mmCIF file of C-alpha atoms in Angstrom:
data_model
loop_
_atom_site.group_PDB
_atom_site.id
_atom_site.type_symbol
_atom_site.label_atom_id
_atom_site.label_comp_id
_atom_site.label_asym_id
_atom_site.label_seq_id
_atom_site.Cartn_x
_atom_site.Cartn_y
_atom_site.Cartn_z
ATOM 1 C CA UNK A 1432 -28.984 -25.736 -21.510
ATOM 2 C CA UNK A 1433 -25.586 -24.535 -22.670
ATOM 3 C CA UNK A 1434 -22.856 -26.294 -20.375
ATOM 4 C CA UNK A 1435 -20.786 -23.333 -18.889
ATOM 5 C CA UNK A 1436 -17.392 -23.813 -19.695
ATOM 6 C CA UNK A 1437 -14.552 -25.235 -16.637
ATOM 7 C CA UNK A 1438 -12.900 -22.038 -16.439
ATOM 8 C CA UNK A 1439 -16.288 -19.869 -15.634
ATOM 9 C CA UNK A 1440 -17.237 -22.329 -12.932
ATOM 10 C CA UNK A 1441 -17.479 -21.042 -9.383
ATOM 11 C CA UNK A 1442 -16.414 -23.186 -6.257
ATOM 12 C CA UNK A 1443 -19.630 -24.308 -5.584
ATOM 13 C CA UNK A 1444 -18.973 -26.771 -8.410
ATOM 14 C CA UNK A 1445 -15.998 -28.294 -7.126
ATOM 15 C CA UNK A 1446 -15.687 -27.684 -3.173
ATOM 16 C CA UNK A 1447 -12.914 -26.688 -0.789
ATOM 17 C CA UNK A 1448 -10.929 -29.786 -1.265
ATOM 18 C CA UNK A 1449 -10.877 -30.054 -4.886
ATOM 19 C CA UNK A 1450 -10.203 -26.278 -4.786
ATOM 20 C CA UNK A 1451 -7.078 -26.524 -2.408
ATOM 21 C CA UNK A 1452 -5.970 -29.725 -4.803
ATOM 22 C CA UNK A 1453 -6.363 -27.253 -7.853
ATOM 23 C CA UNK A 1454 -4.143 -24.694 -5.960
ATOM 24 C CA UNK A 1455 -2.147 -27.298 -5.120
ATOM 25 C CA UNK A 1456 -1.748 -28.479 -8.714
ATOM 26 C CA UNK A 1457 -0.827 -25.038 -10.138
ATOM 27 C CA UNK A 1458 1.787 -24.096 -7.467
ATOM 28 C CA UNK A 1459 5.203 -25.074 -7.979
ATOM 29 C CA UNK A 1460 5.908 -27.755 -5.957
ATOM 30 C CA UNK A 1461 8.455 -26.282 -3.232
ATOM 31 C CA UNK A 1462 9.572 -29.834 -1.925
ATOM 32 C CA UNK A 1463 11.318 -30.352 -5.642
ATOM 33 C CA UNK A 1464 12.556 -27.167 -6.333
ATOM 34 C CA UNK A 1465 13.987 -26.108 -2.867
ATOM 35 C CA UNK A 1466 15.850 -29.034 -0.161
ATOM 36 C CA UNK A 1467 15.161 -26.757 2.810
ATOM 37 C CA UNK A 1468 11.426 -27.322 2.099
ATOM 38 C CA UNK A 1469 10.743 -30.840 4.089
ATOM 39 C CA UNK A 1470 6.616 -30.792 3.664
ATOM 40 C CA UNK A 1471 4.715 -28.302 1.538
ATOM 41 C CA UNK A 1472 1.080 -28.028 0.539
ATOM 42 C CA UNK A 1473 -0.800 -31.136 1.596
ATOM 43 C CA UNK A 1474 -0.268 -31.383 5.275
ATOM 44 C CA UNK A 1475 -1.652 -30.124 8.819
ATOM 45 C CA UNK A 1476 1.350 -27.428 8.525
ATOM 46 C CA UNK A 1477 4.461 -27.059 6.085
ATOM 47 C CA UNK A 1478 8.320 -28.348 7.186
ATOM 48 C CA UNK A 1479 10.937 -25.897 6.416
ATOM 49 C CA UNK A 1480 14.691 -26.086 7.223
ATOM 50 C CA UNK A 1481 16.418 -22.147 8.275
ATOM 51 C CA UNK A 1482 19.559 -21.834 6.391
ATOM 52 C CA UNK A 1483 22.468 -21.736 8.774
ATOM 53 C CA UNK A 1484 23.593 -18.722 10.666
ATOM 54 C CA UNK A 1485 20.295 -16.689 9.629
ATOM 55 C CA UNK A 1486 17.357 -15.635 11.920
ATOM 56 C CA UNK A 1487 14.046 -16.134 10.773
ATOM 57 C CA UNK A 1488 11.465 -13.437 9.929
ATOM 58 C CA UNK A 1489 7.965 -13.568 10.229
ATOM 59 C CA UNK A 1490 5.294 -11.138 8.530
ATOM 60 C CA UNK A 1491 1.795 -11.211 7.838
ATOM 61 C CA UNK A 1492 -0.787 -8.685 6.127
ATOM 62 C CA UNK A 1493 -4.708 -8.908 4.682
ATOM 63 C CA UNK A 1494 -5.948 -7.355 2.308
ATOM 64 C CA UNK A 1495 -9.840 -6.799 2.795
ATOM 65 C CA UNK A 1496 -12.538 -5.805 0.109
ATOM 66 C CA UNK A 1497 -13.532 -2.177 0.209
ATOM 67 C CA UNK A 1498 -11.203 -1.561 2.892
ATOM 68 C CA UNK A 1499 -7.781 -2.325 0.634
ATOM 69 C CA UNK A 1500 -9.337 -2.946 -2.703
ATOM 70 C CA UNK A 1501 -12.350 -2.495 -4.928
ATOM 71 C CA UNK A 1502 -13.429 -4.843 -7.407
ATOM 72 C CA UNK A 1503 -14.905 -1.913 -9.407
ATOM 73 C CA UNK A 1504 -11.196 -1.140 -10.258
ATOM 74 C CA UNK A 1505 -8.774 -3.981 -9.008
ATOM 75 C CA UNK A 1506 -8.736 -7.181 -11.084
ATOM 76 C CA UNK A 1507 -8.067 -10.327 -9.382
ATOM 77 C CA UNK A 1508 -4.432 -10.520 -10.751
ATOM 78 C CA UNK A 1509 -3.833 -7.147 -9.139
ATOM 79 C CA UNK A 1510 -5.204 -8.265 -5.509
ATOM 80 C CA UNK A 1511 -2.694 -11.084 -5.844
ATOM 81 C CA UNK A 1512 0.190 -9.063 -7.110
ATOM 82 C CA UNK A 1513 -0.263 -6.662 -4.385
ATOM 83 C CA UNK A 1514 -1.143 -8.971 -1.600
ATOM 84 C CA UNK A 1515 2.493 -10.302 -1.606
ATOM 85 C CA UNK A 1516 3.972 -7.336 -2.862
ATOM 86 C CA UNK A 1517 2.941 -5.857 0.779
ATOM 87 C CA UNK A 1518 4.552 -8.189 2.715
ATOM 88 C CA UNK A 1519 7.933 -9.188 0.622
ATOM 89 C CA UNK A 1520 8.456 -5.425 1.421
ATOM 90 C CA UNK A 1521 8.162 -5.873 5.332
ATOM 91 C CA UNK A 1522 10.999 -8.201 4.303
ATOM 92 C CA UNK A 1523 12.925 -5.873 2.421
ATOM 93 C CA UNK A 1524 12.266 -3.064 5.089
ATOM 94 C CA UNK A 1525 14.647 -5.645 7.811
ATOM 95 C CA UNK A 1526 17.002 -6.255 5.427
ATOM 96 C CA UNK A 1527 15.912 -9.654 4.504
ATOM 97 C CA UNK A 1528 15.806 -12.518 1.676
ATOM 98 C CA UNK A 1529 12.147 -13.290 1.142
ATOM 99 C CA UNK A 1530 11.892 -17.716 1.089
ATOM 100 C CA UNK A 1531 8.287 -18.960 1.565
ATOM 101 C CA UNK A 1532 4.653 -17.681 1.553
ATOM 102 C CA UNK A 1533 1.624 -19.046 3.153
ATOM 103 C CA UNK A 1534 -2.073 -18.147 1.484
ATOM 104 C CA UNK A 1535 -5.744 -17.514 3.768
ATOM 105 C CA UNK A 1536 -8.024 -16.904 0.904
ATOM 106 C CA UNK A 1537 -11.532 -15.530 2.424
ATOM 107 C CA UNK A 1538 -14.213 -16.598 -0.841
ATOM 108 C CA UNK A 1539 -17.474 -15.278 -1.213
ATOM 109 C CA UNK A 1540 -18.821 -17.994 -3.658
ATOM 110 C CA UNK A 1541 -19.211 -15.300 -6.124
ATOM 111 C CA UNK A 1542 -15.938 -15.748 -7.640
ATOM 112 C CA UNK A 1543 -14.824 -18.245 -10.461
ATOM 113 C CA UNK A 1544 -12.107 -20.932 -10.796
ATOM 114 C CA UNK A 1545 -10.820 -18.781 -13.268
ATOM 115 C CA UNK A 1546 -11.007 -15.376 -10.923
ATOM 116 C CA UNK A 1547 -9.203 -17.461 -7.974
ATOM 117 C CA UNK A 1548 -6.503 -19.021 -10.614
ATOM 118 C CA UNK A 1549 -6.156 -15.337 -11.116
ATOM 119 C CA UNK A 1550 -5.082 -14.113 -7.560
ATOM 120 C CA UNK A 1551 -2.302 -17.099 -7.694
ATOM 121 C CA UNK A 1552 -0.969 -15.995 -10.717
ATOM 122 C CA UNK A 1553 -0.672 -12.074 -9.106
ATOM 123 C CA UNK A 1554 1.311 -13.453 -6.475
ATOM 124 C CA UNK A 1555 3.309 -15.630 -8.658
ATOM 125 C CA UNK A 1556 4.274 -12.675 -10.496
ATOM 126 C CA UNK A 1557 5.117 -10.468 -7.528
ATOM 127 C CA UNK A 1558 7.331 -13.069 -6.323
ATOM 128 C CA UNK A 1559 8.851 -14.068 -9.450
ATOM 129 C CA UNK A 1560 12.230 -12.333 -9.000
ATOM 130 C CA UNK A 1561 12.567 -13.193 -5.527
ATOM 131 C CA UNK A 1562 12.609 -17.229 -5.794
ATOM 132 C CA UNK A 1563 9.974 -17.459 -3.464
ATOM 133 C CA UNK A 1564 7.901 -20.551 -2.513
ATOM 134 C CA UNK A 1565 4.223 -21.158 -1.714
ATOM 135 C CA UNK A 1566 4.227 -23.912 1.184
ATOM 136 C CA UNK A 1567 0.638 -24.153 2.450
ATOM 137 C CA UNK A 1568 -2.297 -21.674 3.502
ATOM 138 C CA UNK A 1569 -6.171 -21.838 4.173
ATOM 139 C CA UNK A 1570 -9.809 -21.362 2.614
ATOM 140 C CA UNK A 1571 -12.992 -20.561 3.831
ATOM 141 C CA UNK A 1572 -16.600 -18.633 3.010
ATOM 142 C CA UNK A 1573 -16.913 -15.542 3.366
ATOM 143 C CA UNK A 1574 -20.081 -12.806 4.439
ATOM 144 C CA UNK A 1575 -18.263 -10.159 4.244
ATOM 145 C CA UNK A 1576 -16.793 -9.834 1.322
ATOM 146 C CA UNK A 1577 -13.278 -11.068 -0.436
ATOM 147 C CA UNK A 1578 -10.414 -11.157 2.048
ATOM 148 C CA UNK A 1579 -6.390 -12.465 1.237
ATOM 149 C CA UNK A 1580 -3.728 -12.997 4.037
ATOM 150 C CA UNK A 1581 -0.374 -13.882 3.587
ATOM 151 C CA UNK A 1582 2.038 -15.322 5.733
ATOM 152 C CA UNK A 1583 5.389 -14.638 4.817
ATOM 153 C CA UNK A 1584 9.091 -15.858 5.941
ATOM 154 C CA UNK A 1585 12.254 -14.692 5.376
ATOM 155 C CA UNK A 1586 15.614 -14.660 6.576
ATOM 156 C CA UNK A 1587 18.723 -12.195 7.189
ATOM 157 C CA UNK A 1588 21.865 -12.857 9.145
ATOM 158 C CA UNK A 1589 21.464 -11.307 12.593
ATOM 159 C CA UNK A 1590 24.287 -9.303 12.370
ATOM 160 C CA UNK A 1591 22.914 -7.664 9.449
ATOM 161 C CA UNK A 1592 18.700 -6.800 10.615
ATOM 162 C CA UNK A 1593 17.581 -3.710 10.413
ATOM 163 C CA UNK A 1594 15.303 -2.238 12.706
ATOM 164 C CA UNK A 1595 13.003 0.622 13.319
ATOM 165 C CA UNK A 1596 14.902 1.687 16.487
ATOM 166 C CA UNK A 1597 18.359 2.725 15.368
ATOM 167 C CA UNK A 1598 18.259 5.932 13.967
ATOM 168 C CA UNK A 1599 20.669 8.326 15.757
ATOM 169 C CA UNK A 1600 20.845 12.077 15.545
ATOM 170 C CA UNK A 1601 23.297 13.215 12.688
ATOM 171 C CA UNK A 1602 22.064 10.411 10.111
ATOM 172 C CA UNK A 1603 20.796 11.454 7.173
ATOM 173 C CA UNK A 1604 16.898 10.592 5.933
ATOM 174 C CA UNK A 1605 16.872 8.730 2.446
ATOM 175 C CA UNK A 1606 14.039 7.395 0.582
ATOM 176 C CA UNK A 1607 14.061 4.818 -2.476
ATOM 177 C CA UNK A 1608 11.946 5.768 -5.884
ATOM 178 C CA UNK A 1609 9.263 8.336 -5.732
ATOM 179 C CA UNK A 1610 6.295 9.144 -3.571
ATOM 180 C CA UNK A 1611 3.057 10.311 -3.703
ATOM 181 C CA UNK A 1612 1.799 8.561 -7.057
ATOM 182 C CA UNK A 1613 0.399 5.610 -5.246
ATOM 183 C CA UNK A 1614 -2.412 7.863 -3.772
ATOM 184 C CA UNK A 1615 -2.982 10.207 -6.479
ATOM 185 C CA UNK A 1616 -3.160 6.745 -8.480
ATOM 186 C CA UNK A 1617 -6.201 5.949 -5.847
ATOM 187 C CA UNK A 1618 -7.446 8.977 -6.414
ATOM 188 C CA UNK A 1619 -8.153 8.423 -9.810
ATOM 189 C CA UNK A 1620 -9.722 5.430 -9.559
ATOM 190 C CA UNK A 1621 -12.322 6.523 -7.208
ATOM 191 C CA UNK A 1622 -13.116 9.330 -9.241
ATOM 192 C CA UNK A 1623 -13.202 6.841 -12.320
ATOM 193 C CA UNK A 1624 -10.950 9.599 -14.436
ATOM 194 C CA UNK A 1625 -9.768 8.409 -17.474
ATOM 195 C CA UNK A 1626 -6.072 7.409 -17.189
ATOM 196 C CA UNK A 1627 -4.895 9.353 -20.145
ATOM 197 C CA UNK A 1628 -1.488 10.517 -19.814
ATOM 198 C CA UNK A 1629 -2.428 9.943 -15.916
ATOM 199 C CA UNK A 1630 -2.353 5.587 -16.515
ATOM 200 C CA UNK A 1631 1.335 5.462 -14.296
ATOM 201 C CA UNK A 1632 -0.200 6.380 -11.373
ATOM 202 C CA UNK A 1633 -2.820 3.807 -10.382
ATOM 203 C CA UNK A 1634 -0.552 1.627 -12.188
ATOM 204 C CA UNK A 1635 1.719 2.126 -9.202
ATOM 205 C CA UNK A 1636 -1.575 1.831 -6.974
ATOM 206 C CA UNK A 1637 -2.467 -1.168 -8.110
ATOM 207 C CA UNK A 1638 0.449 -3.012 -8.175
ATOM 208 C CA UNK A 1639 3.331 -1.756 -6.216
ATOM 209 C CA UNK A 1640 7.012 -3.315 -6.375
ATOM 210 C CA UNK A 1641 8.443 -3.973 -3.335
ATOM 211 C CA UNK A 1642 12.131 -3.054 -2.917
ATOM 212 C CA UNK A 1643 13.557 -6.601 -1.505
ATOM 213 C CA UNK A 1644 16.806 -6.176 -3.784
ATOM 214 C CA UNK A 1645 17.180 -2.465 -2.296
ATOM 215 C CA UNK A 1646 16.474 -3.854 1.195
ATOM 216 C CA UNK A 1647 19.069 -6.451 1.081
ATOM 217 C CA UNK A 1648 21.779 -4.913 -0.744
ATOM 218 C CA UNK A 1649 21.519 -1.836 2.146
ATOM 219 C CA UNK A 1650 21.539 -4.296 4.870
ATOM 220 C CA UNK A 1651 24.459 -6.608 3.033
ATOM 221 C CA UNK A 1652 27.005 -3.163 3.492
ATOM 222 C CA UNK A 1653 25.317 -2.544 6.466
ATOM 223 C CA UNK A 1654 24.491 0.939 5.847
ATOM 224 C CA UNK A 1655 21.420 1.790 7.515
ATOM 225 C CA UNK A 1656 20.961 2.199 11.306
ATOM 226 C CA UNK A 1657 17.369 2.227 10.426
ATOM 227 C CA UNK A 1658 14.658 1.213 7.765
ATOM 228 C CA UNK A 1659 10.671 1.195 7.501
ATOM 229 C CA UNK A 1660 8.525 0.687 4.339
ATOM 230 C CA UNK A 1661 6.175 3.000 3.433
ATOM 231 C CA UNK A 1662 2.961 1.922 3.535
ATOM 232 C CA UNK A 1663 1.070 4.799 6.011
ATOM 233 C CA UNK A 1664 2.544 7.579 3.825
ATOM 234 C CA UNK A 1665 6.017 9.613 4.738
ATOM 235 C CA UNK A 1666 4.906 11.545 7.384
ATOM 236 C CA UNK A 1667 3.428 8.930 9.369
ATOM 237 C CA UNK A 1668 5.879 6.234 8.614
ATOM 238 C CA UNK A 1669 8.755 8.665 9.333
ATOM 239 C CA UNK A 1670 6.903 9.404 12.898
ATOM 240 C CA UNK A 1671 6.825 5.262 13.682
ATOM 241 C CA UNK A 1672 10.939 5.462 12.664
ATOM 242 C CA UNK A 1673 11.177 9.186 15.024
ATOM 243 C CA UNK A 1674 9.157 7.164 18.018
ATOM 244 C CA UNK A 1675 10.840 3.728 18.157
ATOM 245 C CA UNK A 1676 14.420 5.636 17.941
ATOM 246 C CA UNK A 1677 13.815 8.325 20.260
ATOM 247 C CA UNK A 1678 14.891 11.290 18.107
ATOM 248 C CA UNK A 1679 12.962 13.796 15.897
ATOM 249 C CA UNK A 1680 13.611 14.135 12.412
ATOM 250 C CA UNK A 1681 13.734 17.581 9.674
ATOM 251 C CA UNK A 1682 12.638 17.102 6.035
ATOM 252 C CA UNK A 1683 13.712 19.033 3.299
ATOM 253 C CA UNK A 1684 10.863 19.234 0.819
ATOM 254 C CA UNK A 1685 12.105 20.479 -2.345
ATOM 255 C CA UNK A 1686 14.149 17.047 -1.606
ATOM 256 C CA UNK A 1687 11.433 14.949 -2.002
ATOM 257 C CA UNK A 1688 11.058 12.952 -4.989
ATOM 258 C CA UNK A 1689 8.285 13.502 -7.154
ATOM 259 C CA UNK A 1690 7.214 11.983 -10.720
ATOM 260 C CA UNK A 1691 6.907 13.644 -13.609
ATOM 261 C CA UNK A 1692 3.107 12.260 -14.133
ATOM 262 C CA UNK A 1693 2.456 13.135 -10.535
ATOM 263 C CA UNK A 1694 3.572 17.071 -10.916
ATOM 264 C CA UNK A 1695 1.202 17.546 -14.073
ATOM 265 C CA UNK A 1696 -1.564 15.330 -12.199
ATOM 266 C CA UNK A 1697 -2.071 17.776 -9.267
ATOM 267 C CA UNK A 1698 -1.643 20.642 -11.866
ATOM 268 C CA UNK A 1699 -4.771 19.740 -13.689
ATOM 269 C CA UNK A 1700 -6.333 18.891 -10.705
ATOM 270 C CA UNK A 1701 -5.704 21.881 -8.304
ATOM 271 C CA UNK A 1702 -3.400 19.813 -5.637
ATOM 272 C CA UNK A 1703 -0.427 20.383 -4.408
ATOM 273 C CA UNK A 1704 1.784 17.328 -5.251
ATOM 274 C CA UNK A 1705 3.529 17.376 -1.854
ATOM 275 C CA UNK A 1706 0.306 16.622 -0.333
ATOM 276 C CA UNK A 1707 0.534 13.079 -1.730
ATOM 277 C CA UNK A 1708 4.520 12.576 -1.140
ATOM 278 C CA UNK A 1709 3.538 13.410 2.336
ATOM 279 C CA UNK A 1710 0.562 12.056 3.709
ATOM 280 C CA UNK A 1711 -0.160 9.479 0.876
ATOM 281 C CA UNK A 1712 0.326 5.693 1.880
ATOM 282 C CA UNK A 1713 0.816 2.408 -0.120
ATOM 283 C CA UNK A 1714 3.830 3.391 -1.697
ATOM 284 C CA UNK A 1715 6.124 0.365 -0.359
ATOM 285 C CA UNK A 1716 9.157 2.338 -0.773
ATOM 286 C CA UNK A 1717 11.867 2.256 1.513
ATOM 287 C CA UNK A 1718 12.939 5.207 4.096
ATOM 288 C CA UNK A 1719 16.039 4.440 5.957
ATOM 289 C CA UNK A 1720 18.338 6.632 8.041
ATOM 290 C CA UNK A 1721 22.033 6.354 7.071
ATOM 291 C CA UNK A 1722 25.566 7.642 10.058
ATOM 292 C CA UNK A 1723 27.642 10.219 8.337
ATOM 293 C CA UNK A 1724 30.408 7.382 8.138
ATOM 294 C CA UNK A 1725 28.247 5.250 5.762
ATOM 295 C CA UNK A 1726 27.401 7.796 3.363
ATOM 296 C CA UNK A 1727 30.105 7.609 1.056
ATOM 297 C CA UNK A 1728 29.038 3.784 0.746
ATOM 298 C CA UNK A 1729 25.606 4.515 -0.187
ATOM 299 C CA UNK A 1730 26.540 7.367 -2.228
ATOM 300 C CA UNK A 1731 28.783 4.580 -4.298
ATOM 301 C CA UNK A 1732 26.230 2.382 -5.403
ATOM 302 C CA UNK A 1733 23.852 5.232 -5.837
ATOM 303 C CA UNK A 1734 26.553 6.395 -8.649
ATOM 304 C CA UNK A 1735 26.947 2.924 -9.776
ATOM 305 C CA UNK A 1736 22.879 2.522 -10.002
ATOM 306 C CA UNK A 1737 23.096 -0.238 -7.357
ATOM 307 C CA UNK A 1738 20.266 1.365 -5.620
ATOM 308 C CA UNK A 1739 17.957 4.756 -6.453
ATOM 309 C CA UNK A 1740 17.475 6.620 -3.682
ATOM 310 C CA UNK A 1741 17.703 10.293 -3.045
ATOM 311 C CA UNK A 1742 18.375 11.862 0.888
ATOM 312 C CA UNK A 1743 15.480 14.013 2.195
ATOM 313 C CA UNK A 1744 16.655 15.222 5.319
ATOM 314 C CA UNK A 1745 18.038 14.580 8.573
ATOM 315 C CA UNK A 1746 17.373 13.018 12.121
ATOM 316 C CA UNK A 1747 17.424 16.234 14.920
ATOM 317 C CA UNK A 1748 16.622 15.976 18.776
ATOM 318 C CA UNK A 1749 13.582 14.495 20.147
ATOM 319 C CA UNK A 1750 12.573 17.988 21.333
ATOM 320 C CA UNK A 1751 12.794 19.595 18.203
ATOM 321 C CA UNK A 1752 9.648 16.818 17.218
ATOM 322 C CA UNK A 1753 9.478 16.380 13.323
ATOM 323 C CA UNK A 1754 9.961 19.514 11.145
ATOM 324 C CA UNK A 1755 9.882 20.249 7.243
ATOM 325 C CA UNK A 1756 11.331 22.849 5.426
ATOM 326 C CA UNK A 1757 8.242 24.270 3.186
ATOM 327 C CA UNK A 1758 9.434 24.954 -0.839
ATOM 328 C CA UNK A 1759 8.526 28.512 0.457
ATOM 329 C CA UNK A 1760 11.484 28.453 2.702
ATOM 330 C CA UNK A 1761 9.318 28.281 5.914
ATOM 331 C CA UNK A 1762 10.210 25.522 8.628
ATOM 332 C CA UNK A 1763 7.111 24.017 9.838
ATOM 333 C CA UNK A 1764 5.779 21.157 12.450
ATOM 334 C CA UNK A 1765 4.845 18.377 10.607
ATOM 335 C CA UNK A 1766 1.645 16.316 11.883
ATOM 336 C CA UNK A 1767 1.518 12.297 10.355
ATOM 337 C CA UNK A 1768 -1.497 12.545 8.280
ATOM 338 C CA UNK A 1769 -1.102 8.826 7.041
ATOM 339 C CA UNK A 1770 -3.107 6.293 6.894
ATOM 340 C CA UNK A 1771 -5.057 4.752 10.423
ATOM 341 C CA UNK A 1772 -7.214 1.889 10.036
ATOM 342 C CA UNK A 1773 -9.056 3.001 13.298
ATOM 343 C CA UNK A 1774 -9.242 6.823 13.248
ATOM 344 C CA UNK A 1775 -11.458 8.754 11.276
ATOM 345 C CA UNK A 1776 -9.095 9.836 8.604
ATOM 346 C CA UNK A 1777 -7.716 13.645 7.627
ATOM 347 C CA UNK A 1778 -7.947 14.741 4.588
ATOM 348 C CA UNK A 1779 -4.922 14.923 2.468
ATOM 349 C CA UNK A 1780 -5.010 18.256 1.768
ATOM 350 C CA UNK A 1781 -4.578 19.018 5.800
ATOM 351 C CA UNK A 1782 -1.191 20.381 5.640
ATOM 352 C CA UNK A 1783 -0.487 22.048 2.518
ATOM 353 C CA UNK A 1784 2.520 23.844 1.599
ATOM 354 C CA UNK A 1785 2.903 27.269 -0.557
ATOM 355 C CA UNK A 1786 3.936 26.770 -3.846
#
């Protein structure tokens, strides 16, 4: 019988320990490359040292199979990518410097070495820029399918957090990149279209970039009174920002920024492309709400292409609820169509503008 080669072998072959001595092995070993990391992977929890005069944060997310990802679609170095990706931008949306990461891999047994080295490798990537550490983590089986939680810390000083609670009536709305193409990316892949000119938009799905840099350099001039990530979609995301703050909030939506690929996408597909900016989630942008006396710093490195971000509109009353101005000129009440994880979802196409 032909001997299967060591990269095609599954972890029935080797076992859990082996397996978390392998991970081990291929992770950079935090304890030499970083002095505030005391213990890393080995022991019954990790040792870590907080840098001076910073507050810790905490995060945590999973990503579940068929409920965040499809294997159909989503290669293992994509899972991995975008597990951390999700949660260095909870970091970024406080204002904060992502340090360590902790793994909880669920494995179905179906998966090879070489499929699990993958997921490792995702992350590694995602994190590359940020300097970030893998200190420890978990394995077990799993019935239900492939499952990946992360654990991440960071750090800010505590003068400079950001929070979902500050926004104040008067600041303006701003939001970082473009939005919408992470949906319309899903949207292709379910449909199984062929990427074409199309191939940026479940590119952006698949693996998103968090904006930690954007996050950090906002919170380092102090500029927001607010921040939240967009992983819902807009309109619900905006709505968590409207509720914790206690004011109501009026988009513009001609403002909106919108790609290129994703204007001609919903043109060949019927849609209308504010639809996806919207209502569509996973886009791990950044919404903030900036005081009229901190414009003119944001507008600075905006001009000096510190930061890319483009204002949408502006926080009103908490009576007047949370409005949009239609590209037809109309003012309308906007419902948060985003994502739910325990509510039947809408469908996208729920509140549509005229074009």
């Amino acid at each position: 019988m032909e001997k299967k080669s060591p990269h095609l072998r599954n972890i029935e072959t080797i076992g859990e320990f082996d397996l978390i001595r392998r991970i081990k092995k291929n992770a950079e070993s935090a304890c030499l490359i970083d002095p505030s990391v005391l213990l890393g992977i080995g022991d019954d929890a990790a040792a870590i040292l907080p840098s001076p005069g910073n507050v810790l944060l905490v995060t945590t997310d999973i990503l579940l199979e068929r409920t965040h990802f499809d294997l159909a679609y989503a290669s293992f170095f994509c899972i991995g990518y975008k597990a951390l990706s999700v949660n260095l931008s909870d970091i970024a949306a406080m204002g904060g410097t992502p340090r360590f990461y902790l793994v909880s891999l669920g494995l179905t047994g179906k998966e090879s070495l070489r499929d699990i080295d993958s997921i490792y490798c995702g992350m590694k990537a995602s994190g590359e820029e940020t300097g970030i550490h893998l200190i420890g983590g978990n394995t077990a089986y799993s019935q239900a399918g492939l499952f990946i939680s992360i654990t991440l810390l960071g750090e800010v000083p505590k003068e400079e957090i950001v929070t979902r609670s500050g926004a104040r009536v008067g600041d303006s709305i701003y939001v970082t990149g473009t939005l919408g193409d992470s949906s319309a990316g899903l949207e292709t892949l379910k449909k199984r279209m062929r990427k074409g000119s199309f191939r940026a938009l479940p590119f952006k799905h698949l693996m998103p970039k968090a904006r930690w840099r954007e996050g950090r350099l906002l919170a380092k001039h102090q500029i927001p009174s607010a921040m939240i990530d967009l992983s819902d979609g807009l309109s619900s995301d905006l709505a968590h920002v409207t509720n914790q703050s206690g004011v109501g909030a009026h988009l513009v939506c001609k403002d909106i920024p919108l790609s290129a690929t994703l204007k001609r996408y919903a043109k060949s597909v019927g849609s209308n492309p504010y639809d996806y900016a919207l209502h569509g989630g996973e886009e791990y942008e950044l919404l903030f709400c900036v005081p009229e006396e901190n414009r003119k710093k944001l507008e600075r490195l905006i001009l000096n292409e510190a930061i890319e971000a483009r204002c949408i509109g502006n926080i009103i009353p908490k009576r007047n609820g949370l409005l949009v101005k239609g590209i037809d000129g109309g003012t309308y009440k906007l419902k948060p169509l985003g994502y739910d994880h325990f509510k039947k979802s809408e469908s996208i196409q729920a509140f549509r503008l005229t074009q």
